[in-house]
PDB file of C-alpha atoms in Angstrom:
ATOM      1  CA  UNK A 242     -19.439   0.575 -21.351  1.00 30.00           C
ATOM      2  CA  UNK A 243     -17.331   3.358 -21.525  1.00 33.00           C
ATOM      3  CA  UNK A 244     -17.089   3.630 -17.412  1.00 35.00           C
ATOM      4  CA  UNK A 245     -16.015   0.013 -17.537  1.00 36.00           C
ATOM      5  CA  UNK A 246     -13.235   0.787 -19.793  1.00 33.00           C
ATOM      6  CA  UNK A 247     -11.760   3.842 -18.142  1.00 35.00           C
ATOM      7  CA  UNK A 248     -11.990   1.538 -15.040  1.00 40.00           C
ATOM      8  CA  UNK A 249     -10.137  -1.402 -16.572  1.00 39.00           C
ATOM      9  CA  UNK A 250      -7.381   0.654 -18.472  1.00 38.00           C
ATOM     10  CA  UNK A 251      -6.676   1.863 -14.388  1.00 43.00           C
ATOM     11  CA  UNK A 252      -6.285  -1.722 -13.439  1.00 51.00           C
ATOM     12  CA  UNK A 253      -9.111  -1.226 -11.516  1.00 51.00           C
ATOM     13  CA  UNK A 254     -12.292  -3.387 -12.455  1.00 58.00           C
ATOM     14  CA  UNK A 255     -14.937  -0.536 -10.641  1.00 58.00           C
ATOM     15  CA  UNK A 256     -17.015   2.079 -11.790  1.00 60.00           C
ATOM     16  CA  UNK A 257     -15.922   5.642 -11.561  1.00 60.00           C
ATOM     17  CA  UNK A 258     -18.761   5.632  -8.490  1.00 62.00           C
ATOM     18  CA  UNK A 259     -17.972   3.096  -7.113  1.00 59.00           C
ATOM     19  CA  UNK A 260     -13.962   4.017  -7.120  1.00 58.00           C
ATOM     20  CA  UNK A 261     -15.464   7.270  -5.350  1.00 55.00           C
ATOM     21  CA  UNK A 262     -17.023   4.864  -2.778  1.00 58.00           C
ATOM     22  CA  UNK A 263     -13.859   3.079  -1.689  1.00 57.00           C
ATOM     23  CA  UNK A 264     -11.019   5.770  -2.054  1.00 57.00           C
ATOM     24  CA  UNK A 265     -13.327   8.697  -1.726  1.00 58.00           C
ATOM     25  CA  UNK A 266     -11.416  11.963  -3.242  1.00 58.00           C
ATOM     26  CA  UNK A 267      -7.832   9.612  -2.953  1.00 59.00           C
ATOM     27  CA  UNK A 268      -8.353   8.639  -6.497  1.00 56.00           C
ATOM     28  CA  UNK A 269      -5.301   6.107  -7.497  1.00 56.00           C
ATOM     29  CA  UNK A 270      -5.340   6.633 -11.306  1.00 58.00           C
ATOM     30  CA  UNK A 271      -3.664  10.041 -10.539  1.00 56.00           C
ATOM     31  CA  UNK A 272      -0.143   8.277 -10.186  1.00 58.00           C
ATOM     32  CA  UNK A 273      -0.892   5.686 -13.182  1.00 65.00           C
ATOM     33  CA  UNK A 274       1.815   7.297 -15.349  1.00 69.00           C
ATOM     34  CA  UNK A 275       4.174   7.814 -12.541  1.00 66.00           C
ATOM     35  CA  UNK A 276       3.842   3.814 -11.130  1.00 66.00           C
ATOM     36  CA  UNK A 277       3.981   2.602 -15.020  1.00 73.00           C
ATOM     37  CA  UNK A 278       7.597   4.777 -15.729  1.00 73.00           C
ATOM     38  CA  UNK A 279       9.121   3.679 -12.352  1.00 71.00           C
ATOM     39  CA  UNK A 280       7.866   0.156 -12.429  1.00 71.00           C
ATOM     40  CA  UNK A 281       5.981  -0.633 -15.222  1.00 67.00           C
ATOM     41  CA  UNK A 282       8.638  -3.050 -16.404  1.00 78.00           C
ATOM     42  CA  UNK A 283       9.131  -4.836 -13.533  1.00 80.00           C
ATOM     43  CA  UNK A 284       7.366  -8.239 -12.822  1.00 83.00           C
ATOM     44  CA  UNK A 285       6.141  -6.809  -9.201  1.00 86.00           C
ATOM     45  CA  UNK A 286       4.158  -4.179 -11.667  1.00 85.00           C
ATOM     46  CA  UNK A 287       2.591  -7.003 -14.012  1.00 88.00           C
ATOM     47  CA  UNK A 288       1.286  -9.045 -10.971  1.00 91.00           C
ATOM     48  CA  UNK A 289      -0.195  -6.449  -9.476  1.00 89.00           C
ATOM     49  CA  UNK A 290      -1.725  -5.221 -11.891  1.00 89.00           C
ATOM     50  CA  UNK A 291      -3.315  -8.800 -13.204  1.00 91.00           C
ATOM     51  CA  UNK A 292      -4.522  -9.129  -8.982  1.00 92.00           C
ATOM     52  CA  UNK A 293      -6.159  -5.563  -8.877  1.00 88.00           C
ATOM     53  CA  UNK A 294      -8.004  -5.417 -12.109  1.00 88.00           C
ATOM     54  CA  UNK A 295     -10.041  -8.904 -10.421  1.00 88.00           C
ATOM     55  CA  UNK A 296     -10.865  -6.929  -7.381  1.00 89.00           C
ATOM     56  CA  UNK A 297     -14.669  -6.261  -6.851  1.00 89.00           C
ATOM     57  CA  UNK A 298     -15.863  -3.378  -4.790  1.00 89.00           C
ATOM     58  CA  UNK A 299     -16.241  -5.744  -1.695  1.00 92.00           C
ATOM     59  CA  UNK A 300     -12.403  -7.066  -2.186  1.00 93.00           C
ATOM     60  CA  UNK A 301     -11.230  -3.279  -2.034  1.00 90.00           C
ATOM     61  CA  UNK A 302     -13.586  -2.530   0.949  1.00 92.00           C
ATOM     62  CA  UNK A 303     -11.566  -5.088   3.166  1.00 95.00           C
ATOM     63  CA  UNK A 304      -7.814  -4.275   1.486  1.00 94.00           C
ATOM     64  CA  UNK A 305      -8.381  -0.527   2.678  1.00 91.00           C
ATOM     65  CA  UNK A 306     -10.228  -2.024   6.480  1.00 94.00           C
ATOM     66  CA  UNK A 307      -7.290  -4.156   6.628  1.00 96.00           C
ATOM     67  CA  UNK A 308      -4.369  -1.487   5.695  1.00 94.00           C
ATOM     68  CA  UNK A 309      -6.149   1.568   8.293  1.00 95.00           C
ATOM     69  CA  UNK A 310      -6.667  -1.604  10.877  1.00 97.00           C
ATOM     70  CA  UNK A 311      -2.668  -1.857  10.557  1.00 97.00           C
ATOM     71  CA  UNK A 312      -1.442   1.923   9.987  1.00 97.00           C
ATOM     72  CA  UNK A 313      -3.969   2.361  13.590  1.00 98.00           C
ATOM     73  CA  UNK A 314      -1.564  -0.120  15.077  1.00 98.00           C
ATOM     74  CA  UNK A 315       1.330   1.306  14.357  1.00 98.00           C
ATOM     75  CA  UNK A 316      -0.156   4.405  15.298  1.00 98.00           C
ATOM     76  CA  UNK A 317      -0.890   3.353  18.592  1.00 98.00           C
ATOM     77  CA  UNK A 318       2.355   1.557  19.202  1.00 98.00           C
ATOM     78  CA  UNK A 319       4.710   4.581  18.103  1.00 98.00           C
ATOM     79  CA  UNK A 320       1.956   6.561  21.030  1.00 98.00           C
ATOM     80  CA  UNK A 321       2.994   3.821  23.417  1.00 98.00           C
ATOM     81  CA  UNK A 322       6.773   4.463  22.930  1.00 98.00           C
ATOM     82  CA  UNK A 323       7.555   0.971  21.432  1.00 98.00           C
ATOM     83  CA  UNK A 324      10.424   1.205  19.848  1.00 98.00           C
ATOM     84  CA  UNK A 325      10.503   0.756  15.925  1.00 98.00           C
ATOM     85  CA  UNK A 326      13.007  -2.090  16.249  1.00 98.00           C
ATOM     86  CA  UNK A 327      11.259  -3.699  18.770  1.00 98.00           C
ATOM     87  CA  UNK A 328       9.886  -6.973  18.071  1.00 98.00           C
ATOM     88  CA  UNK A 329       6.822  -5.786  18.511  1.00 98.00           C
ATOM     89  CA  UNK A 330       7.123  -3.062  15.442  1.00 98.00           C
ATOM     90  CA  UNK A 331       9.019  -5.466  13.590  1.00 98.00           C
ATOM     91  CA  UNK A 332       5.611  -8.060  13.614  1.00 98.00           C
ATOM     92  CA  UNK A 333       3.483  -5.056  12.732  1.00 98.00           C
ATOM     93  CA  UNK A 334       6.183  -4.656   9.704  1.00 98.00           C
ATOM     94  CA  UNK A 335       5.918  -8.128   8.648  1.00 98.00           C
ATOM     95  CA  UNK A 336       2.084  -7.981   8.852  1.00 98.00           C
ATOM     96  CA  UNK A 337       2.520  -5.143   6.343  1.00 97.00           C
ATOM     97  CA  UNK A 338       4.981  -6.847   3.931  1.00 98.00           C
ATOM     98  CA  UNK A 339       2.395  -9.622   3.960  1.00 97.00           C
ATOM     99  CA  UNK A 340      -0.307  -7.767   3.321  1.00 96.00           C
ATOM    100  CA  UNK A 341       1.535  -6.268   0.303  1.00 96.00           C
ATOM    101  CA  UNK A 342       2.236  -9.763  -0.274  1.00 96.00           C
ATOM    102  CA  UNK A 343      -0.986 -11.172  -0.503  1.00 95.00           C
ATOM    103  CA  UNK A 344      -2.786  -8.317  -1.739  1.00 94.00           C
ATOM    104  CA  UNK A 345      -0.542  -6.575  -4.833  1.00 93.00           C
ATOM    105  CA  UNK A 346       2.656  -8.641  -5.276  1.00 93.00           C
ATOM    106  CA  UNK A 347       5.463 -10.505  -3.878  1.00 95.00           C
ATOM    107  CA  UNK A 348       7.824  -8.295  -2.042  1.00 95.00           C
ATOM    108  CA  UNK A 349      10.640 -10.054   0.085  1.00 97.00           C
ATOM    109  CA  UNK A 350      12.233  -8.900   2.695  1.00 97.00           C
ATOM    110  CA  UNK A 351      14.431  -6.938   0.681  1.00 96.00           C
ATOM    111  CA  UNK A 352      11.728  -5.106  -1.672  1.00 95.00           C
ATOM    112  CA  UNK A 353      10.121  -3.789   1.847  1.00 97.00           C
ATOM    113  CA  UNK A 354      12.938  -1.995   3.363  1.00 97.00           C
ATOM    114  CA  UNK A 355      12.856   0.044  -0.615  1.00 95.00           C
ATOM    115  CA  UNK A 356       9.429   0.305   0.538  1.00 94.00           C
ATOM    116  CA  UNK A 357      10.221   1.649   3.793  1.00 96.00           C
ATOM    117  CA  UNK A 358      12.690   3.713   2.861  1.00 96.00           C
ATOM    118  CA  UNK A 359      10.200   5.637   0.109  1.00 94.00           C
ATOM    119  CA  UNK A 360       7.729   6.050   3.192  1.00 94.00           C
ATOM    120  CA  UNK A 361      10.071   9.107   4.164  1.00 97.00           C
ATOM    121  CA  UNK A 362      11.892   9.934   1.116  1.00 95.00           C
ATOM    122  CA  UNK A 363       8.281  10.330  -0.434  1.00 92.00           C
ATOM    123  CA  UNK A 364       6.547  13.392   0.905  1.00 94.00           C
ATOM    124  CA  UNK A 365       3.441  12.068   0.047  1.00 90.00           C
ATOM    125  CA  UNK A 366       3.771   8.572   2.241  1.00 91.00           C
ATOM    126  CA  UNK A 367       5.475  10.748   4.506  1.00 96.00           C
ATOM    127  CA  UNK A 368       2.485  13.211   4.743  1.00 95.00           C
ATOM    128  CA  UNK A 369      -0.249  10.546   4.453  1.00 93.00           C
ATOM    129  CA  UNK A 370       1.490   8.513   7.846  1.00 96.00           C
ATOM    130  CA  UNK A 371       2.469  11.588   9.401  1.00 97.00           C
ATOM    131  CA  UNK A 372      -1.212  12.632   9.029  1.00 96.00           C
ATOM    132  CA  UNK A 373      -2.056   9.794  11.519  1.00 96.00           C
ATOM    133  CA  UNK A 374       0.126  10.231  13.801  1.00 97.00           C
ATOM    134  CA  UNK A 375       3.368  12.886  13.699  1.00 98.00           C
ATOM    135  CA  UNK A 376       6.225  11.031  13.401  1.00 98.00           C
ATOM    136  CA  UNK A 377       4.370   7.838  11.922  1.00 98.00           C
ATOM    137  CA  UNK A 378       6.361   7.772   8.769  1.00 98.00           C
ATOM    138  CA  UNK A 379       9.921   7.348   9.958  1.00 98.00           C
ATOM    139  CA  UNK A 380       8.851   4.769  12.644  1.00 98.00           C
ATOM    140  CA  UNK A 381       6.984   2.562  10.146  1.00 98.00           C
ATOM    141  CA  UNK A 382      10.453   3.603   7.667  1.00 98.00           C
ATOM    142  CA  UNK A 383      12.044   2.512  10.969  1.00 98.00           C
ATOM    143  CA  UNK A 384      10.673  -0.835  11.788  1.00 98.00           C
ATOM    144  CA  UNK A 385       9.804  -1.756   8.200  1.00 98.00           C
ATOM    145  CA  UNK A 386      13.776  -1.496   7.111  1.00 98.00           C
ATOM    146  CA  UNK A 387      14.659  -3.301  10.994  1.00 98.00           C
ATOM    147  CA  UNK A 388      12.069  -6.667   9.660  1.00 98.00           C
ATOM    148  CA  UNK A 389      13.707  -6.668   6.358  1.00 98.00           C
ATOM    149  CA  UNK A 390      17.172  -7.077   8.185  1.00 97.00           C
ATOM    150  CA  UNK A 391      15.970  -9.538  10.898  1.00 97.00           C
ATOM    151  CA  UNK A 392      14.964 -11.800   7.840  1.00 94.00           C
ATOM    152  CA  UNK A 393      18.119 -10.885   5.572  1.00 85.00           C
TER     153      UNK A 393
END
């Protein structure tokens, strides 16, 4: 009972194991404080909160497939020399913005390019895409600020 607890005051509905399972030694409840000053009274915050604490195991399985499916594709398409405002990073950008969409909270257009922005700003997004691929950071920055605009 008291592993359930723990799990639910993180907003995440999973044992401590299985958290260990999906995230492996990323664990997400080390930024809780951090995410609740910045944006814990914002309505973005509240929804995504009242999405992730439904999540089973199995739901948090295919979010993380989905988002290292995506970050491999944009990966491969900074590799190929596709530009970041091409429309073919822009798609992979909007894939991403609906992703966040679908899985955490509604971000617009807008929302995103903050996003985006943070992705380089942030020297941990910036090391965790630049881990994948040097240079993955500002070209996801790149194309996610470049959708936001071609839908402004």
């Amino acid at each position: 009972m008291e592993k359930e607890l723990e799990a639910r005051t993180m907003g995440i509905s999973l044992s401590p194991e299985e958290r260990f399972e999906v995230f492996g030694e990323h664990d997400p409840a080390q930024h809780d404080a951090e995410v609740e000053e910045r944006w814990g009274d914002t309505d973005a915050y509240a929804q995504s909160k009242r999405r992730t604490a439904a999540y089973s195991k199995q739901d948090w399985l295919r979010i993380k497939a989905r988002a290292e499916d995506l970050e491999a594709r944009f990966a491969a398409a900074l590799t190929a020399g596709v530009a970041p405002d091409s429309e073919q990073a822009m798609d992979l950008a909007e894939e991403h913005r609906q992703q966040i969409t679908a899985t955490y909270y509604d971000c617009p257009p807008e929302m995103h390019a903050a996003l985006g922005r943070m992705y380089v700003e942030d020297e941990r997004f910036a090391a965790h895409y630049d881990g994948r691929a040097p240079g993955l950071a500002r070209y996801v920055s790149t194309a996610v600020v470049a959708n936001a605009a071609r839908h402004a």
